[in-house]
Backbone as JSON Lines, residues from 0, in Angstrom:
{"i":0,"aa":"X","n":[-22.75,1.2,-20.03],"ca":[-22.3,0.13,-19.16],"c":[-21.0,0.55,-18.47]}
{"i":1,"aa":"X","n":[-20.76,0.63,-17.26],"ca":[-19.64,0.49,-16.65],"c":[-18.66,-0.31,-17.06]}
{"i":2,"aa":"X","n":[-17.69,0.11,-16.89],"ca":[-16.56,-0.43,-17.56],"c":[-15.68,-0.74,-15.49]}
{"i":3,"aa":"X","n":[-15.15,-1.95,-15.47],"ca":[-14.06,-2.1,-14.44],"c":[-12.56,-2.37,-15.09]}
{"i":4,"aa":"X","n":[-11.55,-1.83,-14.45],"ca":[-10.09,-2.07,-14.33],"c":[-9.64,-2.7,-12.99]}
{"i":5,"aa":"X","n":[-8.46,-3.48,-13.51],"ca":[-7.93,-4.01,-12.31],"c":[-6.6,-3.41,-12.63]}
{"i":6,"aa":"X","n":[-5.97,-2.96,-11.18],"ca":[-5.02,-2.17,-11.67],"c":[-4.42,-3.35,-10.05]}
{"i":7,"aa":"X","n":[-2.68,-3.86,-10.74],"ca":[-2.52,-5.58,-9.59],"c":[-0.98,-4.43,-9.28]}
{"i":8,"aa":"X","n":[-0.41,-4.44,-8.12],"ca":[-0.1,-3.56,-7.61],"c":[1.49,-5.05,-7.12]}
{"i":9,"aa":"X","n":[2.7,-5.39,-7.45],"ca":[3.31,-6.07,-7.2],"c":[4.16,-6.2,-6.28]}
{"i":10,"aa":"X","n":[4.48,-7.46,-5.13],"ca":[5.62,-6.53,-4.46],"c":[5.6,-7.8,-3.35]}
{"i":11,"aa":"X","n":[6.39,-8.31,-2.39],"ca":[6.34,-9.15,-1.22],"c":[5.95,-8.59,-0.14]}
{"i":12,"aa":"X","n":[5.36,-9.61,0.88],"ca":[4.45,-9.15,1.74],"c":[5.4,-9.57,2.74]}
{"i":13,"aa":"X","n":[5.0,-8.5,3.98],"ca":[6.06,-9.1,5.15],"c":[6.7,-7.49,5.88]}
{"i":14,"aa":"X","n":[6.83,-7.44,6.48],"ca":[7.59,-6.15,7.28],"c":[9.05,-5.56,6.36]}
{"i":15,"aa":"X","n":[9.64,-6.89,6.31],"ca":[10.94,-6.79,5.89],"c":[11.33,-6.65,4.58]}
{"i":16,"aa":"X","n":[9.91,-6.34,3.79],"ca":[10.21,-5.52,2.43],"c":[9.13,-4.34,2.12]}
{"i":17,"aa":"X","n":[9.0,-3.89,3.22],"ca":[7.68,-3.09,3.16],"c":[8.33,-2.01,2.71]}
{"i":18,"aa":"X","n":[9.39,-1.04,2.57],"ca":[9.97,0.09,2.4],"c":[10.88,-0.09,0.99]}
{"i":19,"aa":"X","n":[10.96,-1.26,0.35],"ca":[12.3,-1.37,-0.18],"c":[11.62,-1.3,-1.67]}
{"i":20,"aa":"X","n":[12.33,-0.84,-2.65],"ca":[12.39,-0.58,-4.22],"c":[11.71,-1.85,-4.69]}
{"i":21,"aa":"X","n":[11.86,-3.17,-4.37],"ca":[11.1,-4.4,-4.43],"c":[9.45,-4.3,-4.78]}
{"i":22,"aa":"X","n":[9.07,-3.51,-3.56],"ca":[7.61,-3.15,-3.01],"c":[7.29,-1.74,-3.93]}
{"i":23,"aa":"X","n":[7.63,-1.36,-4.71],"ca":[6.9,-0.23,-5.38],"c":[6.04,0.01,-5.86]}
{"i":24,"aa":"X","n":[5.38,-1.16,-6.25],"ca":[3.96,-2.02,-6.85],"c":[2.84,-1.3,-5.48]}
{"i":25,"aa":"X","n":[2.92,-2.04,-4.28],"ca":[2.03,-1.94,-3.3],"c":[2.24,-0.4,-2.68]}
{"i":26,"aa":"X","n":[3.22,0.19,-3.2],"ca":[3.53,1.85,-2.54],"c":[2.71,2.32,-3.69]}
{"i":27,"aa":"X","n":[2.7,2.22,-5.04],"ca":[1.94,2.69,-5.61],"c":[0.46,2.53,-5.54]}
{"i":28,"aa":"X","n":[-0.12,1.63,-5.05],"ca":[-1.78,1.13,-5.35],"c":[-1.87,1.78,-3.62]}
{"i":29,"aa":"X","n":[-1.32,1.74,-2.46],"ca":[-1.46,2.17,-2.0],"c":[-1.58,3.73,-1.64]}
{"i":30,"aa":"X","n":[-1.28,4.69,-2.65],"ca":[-1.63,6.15,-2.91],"c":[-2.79,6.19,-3.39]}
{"i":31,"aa":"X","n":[-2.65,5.66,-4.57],"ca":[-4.01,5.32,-5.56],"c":[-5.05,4.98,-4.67]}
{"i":32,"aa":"X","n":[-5.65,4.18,-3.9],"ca":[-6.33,3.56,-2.88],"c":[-6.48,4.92,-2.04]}
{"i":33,"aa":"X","n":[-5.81,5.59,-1.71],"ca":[-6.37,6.79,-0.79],"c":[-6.87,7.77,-1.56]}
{"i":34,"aa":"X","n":[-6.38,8.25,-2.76],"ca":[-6.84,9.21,-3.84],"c":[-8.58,8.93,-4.17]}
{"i":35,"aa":"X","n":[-8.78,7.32,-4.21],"ca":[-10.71,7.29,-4.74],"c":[-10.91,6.99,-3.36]}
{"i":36,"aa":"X","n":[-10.62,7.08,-2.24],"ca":[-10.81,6.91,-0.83],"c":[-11.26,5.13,-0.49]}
{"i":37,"aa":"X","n":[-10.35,4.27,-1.25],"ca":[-11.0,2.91,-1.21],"c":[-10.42,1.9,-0.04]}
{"i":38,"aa":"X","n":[-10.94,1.61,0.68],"ca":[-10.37,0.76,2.16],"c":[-9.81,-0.47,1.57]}
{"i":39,"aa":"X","n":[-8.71,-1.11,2.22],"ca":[-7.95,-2.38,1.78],"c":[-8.54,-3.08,2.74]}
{"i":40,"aa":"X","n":[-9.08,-4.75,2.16],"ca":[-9.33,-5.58,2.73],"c":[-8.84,-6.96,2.32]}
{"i":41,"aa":"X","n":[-8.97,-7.95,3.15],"ca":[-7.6,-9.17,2.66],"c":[-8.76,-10.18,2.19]}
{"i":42,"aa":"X","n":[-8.58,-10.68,0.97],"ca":[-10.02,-11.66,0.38],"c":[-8.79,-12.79,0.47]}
{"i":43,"aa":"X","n":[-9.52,-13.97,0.85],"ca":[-8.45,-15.05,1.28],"c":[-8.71,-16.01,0.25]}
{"i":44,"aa":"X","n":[-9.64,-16.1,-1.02],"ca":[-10.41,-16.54,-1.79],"c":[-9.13,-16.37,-3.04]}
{"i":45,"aa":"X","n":[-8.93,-14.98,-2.99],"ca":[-7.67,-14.37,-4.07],"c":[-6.36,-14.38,-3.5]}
{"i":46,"aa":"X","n":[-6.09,-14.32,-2.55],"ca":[-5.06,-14.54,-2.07],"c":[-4.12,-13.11,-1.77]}
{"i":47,"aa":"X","n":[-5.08,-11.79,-1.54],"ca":[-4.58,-10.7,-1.7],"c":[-5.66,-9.55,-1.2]}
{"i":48,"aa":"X","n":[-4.57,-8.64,-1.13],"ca":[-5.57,-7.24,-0.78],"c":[-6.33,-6.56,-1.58]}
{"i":49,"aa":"X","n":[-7.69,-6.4,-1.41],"ca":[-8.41,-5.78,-2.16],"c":[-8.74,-4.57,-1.82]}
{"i":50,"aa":"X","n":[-9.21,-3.34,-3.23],"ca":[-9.94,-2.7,-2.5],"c":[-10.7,-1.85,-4.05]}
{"i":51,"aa":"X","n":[-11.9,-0.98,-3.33],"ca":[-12.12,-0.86,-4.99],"c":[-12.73,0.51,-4.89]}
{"i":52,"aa":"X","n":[-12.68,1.21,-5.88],"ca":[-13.05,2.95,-6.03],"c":[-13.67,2.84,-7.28]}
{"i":53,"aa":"X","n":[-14.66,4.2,-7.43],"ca":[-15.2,4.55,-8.65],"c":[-14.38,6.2,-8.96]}
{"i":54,"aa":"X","n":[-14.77,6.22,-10.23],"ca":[-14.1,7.5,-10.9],"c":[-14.65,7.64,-12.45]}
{"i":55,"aa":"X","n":[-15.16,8.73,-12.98],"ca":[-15.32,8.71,-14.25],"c":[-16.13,7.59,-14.91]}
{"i":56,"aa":"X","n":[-17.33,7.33,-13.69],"ca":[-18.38,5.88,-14.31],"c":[-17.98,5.14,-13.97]}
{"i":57,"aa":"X","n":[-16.78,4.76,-14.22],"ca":[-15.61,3.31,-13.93],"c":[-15.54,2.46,-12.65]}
{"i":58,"aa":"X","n":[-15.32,1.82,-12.54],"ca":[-14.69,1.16,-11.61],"c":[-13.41,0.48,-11.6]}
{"i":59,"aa":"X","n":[-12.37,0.46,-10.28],"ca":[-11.13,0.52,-10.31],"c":[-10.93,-0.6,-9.27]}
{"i":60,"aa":"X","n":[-10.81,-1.97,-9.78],"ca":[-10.26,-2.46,-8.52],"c":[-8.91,-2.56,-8.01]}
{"i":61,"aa":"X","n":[-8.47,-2.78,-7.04],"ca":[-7.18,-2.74,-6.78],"c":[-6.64,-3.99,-6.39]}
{"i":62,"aa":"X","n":[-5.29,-3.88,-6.54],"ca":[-5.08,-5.78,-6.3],"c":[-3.59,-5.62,-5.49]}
{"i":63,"aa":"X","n":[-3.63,-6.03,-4.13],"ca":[-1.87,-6.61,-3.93],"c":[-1.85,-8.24,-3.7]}
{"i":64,"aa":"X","n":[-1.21,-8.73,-4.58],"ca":[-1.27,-9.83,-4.3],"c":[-0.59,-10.25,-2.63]}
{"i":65,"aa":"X","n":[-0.76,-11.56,-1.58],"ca":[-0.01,-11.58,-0.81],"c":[0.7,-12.87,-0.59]}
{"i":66,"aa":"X","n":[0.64,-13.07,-2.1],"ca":[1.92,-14.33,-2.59],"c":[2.97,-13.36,-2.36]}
{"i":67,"aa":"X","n":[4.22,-14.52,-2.48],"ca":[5.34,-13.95,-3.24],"c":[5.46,-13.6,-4.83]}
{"i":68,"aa":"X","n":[6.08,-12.58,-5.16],"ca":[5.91,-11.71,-6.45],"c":[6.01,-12.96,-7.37]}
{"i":69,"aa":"X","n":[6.64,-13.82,-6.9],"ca":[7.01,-15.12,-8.67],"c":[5.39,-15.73,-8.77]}
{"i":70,"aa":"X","n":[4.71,-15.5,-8.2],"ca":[3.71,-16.47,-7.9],"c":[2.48,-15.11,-7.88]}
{"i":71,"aa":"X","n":[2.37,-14.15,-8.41],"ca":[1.21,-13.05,-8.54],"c":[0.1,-13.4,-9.37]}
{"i":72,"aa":"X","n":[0.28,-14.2,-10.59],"ca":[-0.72,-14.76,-11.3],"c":[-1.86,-15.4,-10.7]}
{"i":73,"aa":"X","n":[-1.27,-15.82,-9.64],"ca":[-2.13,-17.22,-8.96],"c":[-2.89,-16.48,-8.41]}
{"i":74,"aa":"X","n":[-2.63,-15.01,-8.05],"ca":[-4.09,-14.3,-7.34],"c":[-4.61,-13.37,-8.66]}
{"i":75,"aa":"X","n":[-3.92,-12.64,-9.54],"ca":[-4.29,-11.53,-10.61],"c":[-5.43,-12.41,-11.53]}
{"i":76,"aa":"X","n":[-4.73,-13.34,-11.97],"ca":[-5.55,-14.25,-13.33],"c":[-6.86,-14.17,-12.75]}
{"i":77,"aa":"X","n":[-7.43,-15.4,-11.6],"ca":[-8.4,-15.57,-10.89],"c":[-9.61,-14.56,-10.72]}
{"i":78,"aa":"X","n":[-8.97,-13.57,-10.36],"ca":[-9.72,-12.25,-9.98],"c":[-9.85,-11.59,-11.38]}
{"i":79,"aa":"X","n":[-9.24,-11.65,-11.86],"ca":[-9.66,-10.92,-13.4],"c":[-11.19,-11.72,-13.73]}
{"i":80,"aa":"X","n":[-11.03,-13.45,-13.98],"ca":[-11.41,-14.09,-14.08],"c":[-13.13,-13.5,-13.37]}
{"i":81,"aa":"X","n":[-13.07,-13.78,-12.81],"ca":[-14.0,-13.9,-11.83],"c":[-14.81,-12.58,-12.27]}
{"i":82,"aa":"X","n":[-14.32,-11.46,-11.87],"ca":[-14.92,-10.16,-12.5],"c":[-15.2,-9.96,-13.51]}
{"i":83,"aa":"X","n":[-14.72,-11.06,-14.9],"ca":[-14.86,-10.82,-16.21],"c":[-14.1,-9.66,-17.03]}
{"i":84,"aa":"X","n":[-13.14,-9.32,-16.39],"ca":[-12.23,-8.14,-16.85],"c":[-11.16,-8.37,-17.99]}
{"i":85,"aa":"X","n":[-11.6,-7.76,-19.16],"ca":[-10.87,-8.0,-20.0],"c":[-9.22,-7.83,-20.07]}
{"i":86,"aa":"X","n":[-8.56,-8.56,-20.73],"ca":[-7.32,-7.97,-20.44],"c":[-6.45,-7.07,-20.54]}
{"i":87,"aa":"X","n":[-6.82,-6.71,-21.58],"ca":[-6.87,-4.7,-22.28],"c":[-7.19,-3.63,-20.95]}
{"i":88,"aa":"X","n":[-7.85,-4.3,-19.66],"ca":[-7.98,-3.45,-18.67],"c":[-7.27,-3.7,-17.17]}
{"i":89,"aa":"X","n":[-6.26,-4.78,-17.56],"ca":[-4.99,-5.05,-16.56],"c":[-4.48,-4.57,-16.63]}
{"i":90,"aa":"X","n":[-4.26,-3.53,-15.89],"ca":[-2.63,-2.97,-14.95],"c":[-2.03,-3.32,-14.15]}
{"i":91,"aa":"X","n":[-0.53,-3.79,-14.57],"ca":[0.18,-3.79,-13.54],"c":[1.6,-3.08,-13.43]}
{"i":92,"aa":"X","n":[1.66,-2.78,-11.85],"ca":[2.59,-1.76,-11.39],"c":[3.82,-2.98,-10.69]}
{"i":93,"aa":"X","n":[4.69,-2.85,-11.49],"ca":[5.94,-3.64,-10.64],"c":[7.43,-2.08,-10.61]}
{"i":94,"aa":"X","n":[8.19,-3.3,-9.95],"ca":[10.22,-2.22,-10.19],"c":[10.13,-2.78,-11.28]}
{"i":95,"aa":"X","n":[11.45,-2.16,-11.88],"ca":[12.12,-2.35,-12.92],"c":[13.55,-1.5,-12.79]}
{"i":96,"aa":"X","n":[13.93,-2.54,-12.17],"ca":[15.56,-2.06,-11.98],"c":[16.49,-1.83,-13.37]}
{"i":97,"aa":"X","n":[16.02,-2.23,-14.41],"ca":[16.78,-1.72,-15.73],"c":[16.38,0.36,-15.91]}
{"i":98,"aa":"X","n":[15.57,0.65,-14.88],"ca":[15.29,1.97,-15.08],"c":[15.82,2.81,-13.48]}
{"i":99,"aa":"X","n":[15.91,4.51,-14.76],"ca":[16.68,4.91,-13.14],"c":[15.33,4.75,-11.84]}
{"i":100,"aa":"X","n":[15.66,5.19,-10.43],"ca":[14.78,5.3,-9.73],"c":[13.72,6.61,-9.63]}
{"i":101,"aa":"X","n":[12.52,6.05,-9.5],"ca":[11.65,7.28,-9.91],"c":[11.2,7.64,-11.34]}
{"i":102,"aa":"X","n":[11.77,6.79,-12.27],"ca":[11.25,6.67,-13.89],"c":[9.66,5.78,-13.76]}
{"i":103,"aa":"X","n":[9.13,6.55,-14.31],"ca":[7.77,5.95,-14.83],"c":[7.64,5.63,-16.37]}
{"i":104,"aa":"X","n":[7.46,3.87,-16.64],"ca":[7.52,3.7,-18.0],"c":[6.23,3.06,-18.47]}
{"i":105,"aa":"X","n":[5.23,3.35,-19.24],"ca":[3.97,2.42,-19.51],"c":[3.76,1.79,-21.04]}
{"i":106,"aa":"X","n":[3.87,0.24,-20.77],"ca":[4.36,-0.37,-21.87],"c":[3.26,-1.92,-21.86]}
{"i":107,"aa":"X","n":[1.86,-1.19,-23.25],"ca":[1.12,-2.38,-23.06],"c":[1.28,-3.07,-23.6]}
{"i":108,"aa":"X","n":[1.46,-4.05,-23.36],"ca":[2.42,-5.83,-23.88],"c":[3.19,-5.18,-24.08]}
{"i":109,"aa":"X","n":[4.05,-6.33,-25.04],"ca":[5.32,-6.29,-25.44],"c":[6.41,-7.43,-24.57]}
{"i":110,"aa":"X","n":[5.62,-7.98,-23.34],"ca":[6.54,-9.42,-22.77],"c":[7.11,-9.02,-21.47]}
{"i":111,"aa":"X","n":[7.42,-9.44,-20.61],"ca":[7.83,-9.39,-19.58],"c":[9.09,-8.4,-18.78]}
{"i":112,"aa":"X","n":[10.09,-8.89,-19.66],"ca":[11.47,-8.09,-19.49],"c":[12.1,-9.23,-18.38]}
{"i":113,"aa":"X","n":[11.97,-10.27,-18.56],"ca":[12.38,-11.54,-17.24],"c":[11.52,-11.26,-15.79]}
{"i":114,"aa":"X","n":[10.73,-10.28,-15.76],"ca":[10.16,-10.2,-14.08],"c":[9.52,-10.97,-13.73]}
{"i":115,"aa":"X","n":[9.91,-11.97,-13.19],"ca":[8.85,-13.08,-12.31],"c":[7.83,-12.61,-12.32]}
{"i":116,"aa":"X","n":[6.79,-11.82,-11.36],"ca":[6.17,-11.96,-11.52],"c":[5.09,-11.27,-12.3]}
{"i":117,"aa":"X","n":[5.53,-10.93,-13.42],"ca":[4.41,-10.6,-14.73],"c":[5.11,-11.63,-15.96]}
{"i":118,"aa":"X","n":[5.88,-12.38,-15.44],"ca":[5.75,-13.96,-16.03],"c":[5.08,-14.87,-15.46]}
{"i":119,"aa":"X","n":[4.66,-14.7,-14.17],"ca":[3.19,-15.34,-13.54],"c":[2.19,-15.45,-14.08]}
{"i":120,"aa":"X","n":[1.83,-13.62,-14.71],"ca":[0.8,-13.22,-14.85],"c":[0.73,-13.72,-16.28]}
{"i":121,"aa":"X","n":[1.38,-13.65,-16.94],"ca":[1.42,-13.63,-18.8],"c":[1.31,-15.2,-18.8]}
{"i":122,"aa":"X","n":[2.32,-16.33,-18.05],"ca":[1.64,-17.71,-18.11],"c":[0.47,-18.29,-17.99]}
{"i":123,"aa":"X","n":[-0.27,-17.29,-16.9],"ca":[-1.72,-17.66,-16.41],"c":[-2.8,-17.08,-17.61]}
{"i":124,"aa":"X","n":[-2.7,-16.02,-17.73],"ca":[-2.89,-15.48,-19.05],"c":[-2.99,-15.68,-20.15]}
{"i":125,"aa":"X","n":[-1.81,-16.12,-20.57],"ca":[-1.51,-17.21,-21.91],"c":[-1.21,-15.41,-23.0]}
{"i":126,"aa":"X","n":[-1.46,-14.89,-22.69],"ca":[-0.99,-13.72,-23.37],"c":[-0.36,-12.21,-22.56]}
{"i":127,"aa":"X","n":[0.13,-12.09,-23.44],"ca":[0.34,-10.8,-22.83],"c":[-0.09,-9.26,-22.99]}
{"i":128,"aa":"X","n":[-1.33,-8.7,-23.28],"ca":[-2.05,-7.82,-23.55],"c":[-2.98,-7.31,-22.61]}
{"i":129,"aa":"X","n":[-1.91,-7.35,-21.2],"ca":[-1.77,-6.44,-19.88],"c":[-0.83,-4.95,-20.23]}
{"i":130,"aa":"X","n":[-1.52,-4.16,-19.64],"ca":[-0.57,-3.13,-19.43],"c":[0.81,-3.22,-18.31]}
């Protein structure tokens, strides 16, 4: 059986944070997204950009939400939902300004660290056993 991941990519939408340390979430899913060659499209249903690749059997969907970051749950939960994706196979890519720039840290659960929005996600959730 195929296995899917949602890998939710965090960050505000808008011109005027498109470049900034904020948006590192959507700079990341956006590499990723060209690497399985997967086209972004806007599902207005989720409230965000989709797009989806295979690799290794798998399937990979991709998620930017195009809420504001405090409010990411309201599109991640749903879409998990919907796909039936367990939560053991949520990823999400936010900043984390407690780290230098360019540190990569991967930490499944363990709680938020105060970031809005993967306190979106963990309320909607009711747990936290997202990556």
């Amino acid at each position: 059986m195929e296995e899917t991941f949602l890998i939710a990519g965090l960050g505000n939408p808008g011109k005027g944070y498109a470049a900034t340390r904020h948006n590192v979430g959507f700079m990341v899913l956006d590499r990723l997204a060209k690497r399985l060659g997967a086209a972004w499209e806007m599902n207005k249903k989720f409230a965000a950009h989709l797009a989806k690749g295979s690799q290794d059997g798998g399937t990979t969907l991709l998620c930017k939400p195009q809420g504001y970051m405090n409010l990411s749950g309201q599109s991640v939960v749903p879409l998990a939902q919907y796909y039936q994706i367990p939560h053991g196979r949520i990823m999400v890519v936010v900043d984390d300004l407690d780290l230098p720039l360019g540190t990569v840290r991967m930490r499944p659960g363990g709680g938020t660290g105060g970031h809005r929005g993967l306190d979106s996600i963990q309320g909607l959730l009711g747990k936290d056993e997202f990556a």
